[in-house]
Short mmCIF file of C-alpha atoms in Angstrom, two decimals:
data_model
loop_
_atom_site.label_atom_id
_atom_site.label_comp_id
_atom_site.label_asym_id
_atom_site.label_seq_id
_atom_site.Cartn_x
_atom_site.Cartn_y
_atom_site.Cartn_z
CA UNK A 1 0.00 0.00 0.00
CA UNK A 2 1.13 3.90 -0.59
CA UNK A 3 2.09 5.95 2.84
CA UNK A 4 -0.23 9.16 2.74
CA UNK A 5 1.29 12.01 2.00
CA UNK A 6 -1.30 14.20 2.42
CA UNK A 7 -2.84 15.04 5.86
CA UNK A 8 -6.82 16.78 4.56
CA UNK A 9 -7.30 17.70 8.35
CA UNK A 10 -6.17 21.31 8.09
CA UNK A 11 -6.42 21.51 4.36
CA UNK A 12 -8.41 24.01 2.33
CA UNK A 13 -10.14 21.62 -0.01
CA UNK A 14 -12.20 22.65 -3.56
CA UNK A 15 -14.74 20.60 -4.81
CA UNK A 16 -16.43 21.51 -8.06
CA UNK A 17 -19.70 20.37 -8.23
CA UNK A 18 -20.29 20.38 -4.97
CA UNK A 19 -23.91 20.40 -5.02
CA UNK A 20 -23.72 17.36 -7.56
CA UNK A 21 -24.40 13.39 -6.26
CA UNK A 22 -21.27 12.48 -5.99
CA UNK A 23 -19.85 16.15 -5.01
CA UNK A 24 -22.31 16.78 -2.31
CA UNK A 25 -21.94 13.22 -0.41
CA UNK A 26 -18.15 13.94 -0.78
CA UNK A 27 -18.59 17.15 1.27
CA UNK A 28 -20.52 15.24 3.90
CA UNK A 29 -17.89 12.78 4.46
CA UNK A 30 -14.99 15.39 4.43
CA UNK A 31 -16.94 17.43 7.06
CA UNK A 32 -17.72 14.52 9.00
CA UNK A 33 -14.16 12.84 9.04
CA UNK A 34 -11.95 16.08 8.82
CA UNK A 35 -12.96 18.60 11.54
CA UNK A 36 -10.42 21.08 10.99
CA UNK A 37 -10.73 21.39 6.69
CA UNK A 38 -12.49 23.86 4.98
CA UNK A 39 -14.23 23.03 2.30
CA UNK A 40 -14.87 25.48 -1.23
CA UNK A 41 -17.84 24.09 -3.12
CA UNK A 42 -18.26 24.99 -6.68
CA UNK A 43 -21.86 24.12 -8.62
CA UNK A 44 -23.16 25.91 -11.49
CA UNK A 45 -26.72 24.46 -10.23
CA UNK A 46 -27.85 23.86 -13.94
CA UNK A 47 -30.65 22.78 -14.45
CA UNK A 48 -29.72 19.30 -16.61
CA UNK A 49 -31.89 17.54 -13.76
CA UNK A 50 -34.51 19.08 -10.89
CA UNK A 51 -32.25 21.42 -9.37
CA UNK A 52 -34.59 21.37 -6.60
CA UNK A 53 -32.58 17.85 -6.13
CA UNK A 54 -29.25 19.77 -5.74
CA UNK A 55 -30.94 22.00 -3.16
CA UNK A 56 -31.75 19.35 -1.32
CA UNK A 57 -27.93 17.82 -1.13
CA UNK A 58 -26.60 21.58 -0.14
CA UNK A 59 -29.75 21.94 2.52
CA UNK A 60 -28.76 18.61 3.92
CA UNK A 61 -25.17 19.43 4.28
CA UNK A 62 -26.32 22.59 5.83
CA UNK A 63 -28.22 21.22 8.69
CA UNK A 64 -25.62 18.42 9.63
CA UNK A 65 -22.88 20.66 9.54
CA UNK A 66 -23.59 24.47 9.21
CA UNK A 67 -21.91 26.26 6.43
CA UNK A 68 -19.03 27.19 9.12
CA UNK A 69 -16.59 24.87 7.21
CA UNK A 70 -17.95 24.84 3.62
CA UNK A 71 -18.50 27.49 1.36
CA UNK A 72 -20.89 27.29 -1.61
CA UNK A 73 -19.71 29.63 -5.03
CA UNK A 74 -22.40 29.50 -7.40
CA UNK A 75 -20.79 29.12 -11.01
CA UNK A 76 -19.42 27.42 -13.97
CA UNK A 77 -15.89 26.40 -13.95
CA UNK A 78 -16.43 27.29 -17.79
CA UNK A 79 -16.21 31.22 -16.16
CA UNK A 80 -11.96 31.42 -16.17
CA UNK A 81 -12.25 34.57 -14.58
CA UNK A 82 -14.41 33.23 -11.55
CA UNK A 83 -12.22 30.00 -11.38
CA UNK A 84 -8.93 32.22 -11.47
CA UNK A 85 -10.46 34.74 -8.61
CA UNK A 86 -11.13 31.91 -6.66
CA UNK A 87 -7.69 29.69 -6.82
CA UNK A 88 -6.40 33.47 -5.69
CA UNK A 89 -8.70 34.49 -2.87
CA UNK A 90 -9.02 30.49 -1.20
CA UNK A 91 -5.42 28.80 -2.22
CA UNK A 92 -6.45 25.52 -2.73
CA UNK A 93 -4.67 22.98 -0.92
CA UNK A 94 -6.01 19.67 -2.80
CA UNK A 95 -8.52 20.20 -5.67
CA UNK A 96 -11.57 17.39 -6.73
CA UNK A 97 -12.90 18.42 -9.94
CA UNK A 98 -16.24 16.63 -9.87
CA UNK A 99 -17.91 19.28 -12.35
CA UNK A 100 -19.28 17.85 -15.75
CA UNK A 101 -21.76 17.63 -17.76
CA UNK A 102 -22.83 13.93 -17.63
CA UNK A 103 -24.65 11.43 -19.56
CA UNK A 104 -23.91 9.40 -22.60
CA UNK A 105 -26.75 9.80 -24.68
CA UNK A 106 -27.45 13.65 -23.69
CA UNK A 107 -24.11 14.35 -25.48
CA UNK A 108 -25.55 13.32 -28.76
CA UNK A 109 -28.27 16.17 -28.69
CA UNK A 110 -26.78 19.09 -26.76
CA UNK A 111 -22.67 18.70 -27.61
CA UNK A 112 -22.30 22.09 -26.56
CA UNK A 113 -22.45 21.76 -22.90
CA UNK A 114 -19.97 18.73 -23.08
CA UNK A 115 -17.36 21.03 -24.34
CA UNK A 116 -18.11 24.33 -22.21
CA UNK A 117 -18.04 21.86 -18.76
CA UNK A 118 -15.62 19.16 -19.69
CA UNK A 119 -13.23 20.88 -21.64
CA UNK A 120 -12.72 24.47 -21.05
CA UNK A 121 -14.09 23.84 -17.73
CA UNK A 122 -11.38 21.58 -16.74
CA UNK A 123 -9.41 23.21 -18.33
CA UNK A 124 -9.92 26.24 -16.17
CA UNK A 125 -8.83 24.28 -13.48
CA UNK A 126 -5.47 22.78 -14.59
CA UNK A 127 -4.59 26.23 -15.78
CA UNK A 128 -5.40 27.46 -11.74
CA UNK A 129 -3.67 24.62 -10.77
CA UNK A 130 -0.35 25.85 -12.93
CA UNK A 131 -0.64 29.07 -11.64
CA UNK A 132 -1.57 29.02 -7.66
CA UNK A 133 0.37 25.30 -7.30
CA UNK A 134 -1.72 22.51 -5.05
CA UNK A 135 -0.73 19.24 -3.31
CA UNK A 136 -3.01 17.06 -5.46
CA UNK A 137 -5.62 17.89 -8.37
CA UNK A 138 -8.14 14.79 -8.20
CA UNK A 139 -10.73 14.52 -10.89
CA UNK A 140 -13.52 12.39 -12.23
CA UNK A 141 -13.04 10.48 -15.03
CA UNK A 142 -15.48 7.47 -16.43
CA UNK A 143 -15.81 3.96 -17.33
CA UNK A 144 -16.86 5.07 -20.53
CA UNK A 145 -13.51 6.00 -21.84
CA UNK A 146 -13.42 1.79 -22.47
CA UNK A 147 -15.92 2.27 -25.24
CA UNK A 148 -16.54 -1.18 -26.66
CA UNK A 149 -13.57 -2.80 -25.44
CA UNK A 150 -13.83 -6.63 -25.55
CA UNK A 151 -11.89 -7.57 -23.05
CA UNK A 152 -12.83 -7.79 -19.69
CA UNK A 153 -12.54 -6.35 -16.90
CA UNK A 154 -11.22 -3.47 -18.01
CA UNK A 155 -8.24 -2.54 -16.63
CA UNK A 156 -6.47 1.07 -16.74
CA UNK A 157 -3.86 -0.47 -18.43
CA UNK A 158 -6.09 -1.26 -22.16
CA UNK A 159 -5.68 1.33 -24.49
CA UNK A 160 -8.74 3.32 -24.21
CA UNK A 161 -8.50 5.03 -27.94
CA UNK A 162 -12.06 4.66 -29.62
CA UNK A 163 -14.53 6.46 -27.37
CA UNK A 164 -18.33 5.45 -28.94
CA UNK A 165 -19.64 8.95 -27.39
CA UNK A 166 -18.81 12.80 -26.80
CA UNK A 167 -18.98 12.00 -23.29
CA UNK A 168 -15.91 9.86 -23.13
CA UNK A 169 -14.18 11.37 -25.76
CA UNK A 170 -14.46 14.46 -23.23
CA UNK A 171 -13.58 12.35 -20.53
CA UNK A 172 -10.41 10.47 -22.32
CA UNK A 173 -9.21 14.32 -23.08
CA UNK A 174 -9.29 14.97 -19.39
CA UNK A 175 -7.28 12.39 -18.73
CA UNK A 176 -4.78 13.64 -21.38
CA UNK A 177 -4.69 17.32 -20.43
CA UNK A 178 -4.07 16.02 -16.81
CA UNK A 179 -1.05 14.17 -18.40
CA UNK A 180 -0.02 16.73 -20.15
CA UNK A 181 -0.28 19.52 -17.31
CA UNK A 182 1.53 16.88 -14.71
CA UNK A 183 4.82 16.67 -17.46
CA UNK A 184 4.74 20.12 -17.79
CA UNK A 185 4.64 21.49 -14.92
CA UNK A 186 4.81 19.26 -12.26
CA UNK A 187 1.22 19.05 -10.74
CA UNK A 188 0.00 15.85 -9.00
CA UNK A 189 -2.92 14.35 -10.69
CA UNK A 190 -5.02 11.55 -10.23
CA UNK A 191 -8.21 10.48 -12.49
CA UNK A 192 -11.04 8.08 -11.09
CA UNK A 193 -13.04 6.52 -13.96
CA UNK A 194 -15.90 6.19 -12.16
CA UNK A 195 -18.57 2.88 -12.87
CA UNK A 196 -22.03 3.24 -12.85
CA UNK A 197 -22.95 5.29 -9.82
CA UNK A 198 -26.54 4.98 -7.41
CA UNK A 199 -27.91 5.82 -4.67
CA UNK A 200 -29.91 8.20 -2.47
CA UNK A 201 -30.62 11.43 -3.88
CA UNK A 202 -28.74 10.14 -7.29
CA UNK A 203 -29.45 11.51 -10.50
CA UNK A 204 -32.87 11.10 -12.10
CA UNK A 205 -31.37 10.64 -15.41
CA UNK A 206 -29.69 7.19 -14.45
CA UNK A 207 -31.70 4.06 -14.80
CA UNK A 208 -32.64 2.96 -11.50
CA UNK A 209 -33.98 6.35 -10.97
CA UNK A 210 -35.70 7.05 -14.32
CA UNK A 211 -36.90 3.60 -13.96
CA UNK A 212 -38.19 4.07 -10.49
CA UNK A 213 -40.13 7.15 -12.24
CA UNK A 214 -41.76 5.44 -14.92
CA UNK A 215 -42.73 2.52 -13.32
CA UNK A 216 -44.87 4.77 -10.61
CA UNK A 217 -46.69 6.54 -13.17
CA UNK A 218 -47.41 3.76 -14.90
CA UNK A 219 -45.35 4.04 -17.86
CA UNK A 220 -43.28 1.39 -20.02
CA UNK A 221 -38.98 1.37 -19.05
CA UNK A 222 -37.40 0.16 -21.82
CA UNK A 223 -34.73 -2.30 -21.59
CA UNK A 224 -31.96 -1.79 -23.73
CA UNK A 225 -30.26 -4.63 -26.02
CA UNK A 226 -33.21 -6.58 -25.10
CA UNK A 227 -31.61 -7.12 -21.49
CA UNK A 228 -28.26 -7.93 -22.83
CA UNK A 229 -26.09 -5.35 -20.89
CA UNK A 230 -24.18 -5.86 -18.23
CA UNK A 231 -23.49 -2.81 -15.54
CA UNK A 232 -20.31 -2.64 -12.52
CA UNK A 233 -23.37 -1.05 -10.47
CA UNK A 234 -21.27 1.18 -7.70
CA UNK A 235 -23.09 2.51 -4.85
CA UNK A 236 -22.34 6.56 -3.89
CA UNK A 237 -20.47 5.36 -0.26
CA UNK A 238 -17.78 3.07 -2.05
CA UNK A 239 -17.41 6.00 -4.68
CA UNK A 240 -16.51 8.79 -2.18
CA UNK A 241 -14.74 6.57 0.11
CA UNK A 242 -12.14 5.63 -2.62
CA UNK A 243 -11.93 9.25 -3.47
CA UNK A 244 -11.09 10.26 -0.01
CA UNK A 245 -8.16 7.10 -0.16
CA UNK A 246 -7.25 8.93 -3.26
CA UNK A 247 -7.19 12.69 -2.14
CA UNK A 248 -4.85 11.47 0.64
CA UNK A 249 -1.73 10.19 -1.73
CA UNK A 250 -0.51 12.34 -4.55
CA UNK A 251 1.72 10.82 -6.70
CA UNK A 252 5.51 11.68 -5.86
CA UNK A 253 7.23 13.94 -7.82
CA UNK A 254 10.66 12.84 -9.13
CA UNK A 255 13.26 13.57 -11.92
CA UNK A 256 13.60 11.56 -15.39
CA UNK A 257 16.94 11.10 -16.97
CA UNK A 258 16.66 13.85 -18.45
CA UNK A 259 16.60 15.69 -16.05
CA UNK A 260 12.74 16.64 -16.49
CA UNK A 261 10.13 16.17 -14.14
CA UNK A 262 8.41 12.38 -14.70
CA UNK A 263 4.67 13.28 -14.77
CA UNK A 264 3.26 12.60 -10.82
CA UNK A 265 0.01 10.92 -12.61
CA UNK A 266 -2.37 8.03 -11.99
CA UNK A 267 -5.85 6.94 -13.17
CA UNK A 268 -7.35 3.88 -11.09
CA UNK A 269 -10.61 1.97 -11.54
CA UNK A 270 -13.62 2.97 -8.87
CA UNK A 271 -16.22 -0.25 -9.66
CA UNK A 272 -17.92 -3.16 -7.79
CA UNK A 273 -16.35 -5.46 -9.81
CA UNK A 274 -19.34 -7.55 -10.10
CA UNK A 275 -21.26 -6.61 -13.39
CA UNK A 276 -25.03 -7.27 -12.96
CA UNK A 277 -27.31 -8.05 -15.78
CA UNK A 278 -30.07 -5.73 -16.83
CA UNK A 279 -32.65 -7.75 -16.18
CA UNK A 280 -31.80 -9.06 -13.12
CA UNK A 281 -30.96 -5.38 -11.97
CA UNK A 282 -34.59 -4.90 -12.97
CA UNK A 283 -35.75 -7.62 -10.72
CA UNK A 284 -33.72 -6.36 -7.67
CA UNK A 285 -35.21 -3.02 -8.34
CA UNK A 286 -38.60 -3.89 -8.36
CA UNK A 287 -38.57 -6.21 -5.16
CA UNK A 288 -37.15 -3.25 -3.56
CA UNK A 289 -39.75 -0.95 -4.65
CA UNK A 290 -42.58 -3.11 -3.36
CA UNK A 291 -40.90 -3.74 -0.30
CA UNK A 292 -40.87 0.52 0.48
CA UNK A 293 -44.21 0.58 -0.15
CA UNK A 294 -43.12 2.61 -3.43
CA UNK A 295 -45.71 0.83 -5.52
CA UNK A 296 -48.50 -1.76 -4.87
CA UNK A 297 -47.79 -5.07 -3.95
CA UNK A 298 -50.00 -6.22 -6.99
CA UNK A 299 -47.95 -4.00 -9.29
CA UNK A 300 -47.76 -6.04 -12.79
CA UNK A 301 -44.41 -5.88 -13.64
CA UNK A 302 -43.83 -7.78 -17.23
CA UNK A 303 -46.46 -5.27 -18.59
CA UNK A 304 -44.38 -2.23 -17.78
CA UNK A 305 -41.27 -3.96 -19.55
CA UNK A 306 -40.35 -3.93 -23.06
CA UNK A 307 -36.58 -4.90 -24.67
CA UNK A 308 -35.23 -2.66 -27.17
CA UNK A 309 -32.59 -2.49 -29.27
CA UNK A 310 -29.42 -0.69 -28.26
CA UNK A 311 -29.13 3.03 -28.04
CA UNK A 312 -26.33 4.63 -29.98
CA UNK A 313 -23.44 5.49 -27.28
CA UNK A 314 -24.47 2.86 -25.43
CA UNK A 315 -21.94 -0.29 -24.51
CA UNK A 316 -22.97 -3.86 -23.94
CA UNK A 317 -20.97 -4.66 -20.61
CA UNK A 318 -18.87 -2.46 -18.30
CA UNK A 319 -16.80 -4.06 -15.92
CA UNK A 320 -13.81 -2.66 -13.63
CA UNK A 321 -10.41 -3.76 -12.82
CA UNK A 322 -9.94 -2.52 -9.63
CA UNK A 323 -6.47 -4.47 -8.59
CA UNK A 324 -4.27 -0.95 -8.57
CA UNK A 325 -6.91 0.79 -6.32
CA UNK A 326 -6.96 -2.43 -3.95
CA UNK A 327 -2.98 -2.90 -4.58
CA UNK A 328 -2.25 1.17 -3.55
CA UNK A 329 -5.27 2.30 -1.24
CA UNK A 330 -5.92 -1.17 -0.15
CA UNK A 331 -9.59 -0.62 -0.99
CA UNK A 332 -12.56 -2.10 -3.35
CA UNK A 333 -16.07 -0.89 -3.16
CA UNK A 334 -18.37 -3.82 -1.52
CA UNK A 335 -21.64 -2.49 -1.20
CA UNK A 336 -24.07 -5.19 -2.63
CA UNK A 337 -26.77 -4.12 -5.57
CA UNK A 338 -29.87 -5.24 -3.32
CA UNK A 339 -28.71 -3.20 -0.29
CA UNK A 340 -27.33 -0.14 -2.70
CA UNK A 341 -31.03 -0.24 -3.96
CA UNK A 342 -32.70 -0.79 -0.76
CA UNK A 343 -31.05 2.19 0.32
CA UNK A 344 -32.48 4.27 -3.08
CA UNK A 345 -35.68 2.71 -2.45
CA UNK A 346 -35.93 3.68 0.96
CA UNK A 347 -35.07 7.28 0.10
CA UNK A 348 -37.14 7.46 -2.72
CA UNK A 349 -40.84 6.66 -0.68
CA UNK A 350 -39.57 8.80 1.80
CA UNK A 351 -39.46 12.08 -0.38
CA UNK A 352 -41.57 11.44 -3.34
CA UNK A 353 -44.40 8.99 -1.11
#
């Protein structure tokens, strides 16, 4: 395992999309574990899903831990001059650049916002970074960068060089910039291709959720390639929980032969390493459901299904490789898919029953 290097007790930490899923239960656990860091928040609050959602996240952080050790800026880290004003004013010790615009088949209709957020947005930040130096610069990378890889599980060691989507074609270039940035000018980097993340308060755009949705109202889901995907379901816990692991080792800085700086950079793997089929994720989901009360026990379920075809952008199986994040942070997500969806379940009765 890697020694820490990083102590995030008395750190001033920035975390771009802060009001985000994954952002916001990041913020939780760094209050909660990390009494003495302050905590920046960045969000542009856009309004890709209910933003009401995202008020939600920041009210809950708000009444477990007042906003006496986080700090919420409201805006894009597309703005350069708000990003550069705020590297300036707050001196960022470690960085977690959780701000994107997500969603695979949302980048086939509005390309735009993949470029303003994932590409001059980030690279906003590694120019901040250059200029007003941190410890580490973590960031949020995706399992889609494997495309349609064939081999399995993908490890961050496969070339990752046909991207079927904007989305990780944006997400590939972050990784590259980050290289890039790190061999230039020496700034610790670390990217976290993220699988498949659920949970409470997740995003309504994601399956389980938009599945959830349909299925109350009454409407059809549609399974796509006719139940013959495979998903590395991650619950939000094991996500931030490897992040934190992460934020607390940048890689070490050291000389080439040439005398050059060899580029402090890593990418790991955050996945269950269990890939669960479609329609057996389906199943889970809907036992769940009835057992919250979130629909009626005589809910007919095969009537509400139909298989499709796949959707353009789409992959058949994603499955993570997570032996360098186990190997280094001696850590691999665990949460099961029935009690990751018993927890969404759960939440979901409680606020929308």
């Amino acid at each position: 395992m890697l020694t820490n290097n990083i102590s995030l007790n008395e750190c001033k930490i920035l975390v771009t999309g802060a009001a985000g899923f994954i952002g916001s239960n990041l913020v939780k656990l760094l209050l909660r574990d990390y009494p003495d860091a302050q905590i920046i928040g960045v969000d542009n609050m856009n309004d890709y899903y209910d933003v009401s959602l995202k008020e939600e996240r920041l009210e809950e952080i708000r009444s477990l831990y007042t906003y006496k050790r986080f700090s919420l800026i409201r805006g894009s880290i597309a703005d350069r001059e708000l990003i550069d004003l705020l590297f300036k004013n707050h001196k960022p010790d470690v960085v977690v650049n959780l701000a994107a615009q997500a969603g695979v088949r949302y980048s086939i209709t509005n390309p735009d916002a993949y470029i303003e957020s994932n590409l001059i947005g980030f690279y906003n930040i590694l120019e901040a970074c250059r200029h007003y130096p941190v410890k580490h610069l973590v960031y949020a990378s995706s399992s889609s960068v494997y495309g349609s890889n064939k081999k399995v599980p993908y490890s961050t060691d496969d070339k990752v060089d046909n991207p079927v989507s904007l989305y990780a074609a944006t997400k590939k270039s972050n990784e590259l910039l980050a290289h890039a940035y790190s061999k230039l000018y020496d700034i610790p980097s670390t990217g976290l291709r993220f699988f498949t993340v659920y949970g409470p308060a997740g995003r309504p755009d994601m399956a389980y959720f938009g599945f959830t949705n349909k299925l109350v109202k009454g409407e059809k889901i549609k399974i796509f390639n006719f139940g013959n995907c495979k998903r590395d379901f991650t619950f939000v816990d094991d996500i931030v929980e490897g992040v934190r692991r992460v934020m607390l080792h940048a890689p070490e800085k050291h000389k080439g032969e040439d005398g050059l700086p060899v580029p402090p950079y890593a990418v790991y793997n955050i996945g269950n390493s269990s890939p669960e089929n479609l329609l057996d994720f389906v199943t889970i989901l809907q036992e769940e459901l009835l057992r919250a009360e979130v629909l009626p026990h005589d809910y007919d379920f095969d009537s509400h299904k139909e298989l499709v075809p796949m959707q353009p952008g789409d992959v058949p199986v994603t499955y993570a490789d997570t032996s360098a994040l186990e190997r280094d942070f001696g850590f691999r997500p665990s949460t099961s898919l029935r009690d990751g969806l018993r927890q969404f379940a759960e939440w979901y009765a409680q606020r929308y029953k």
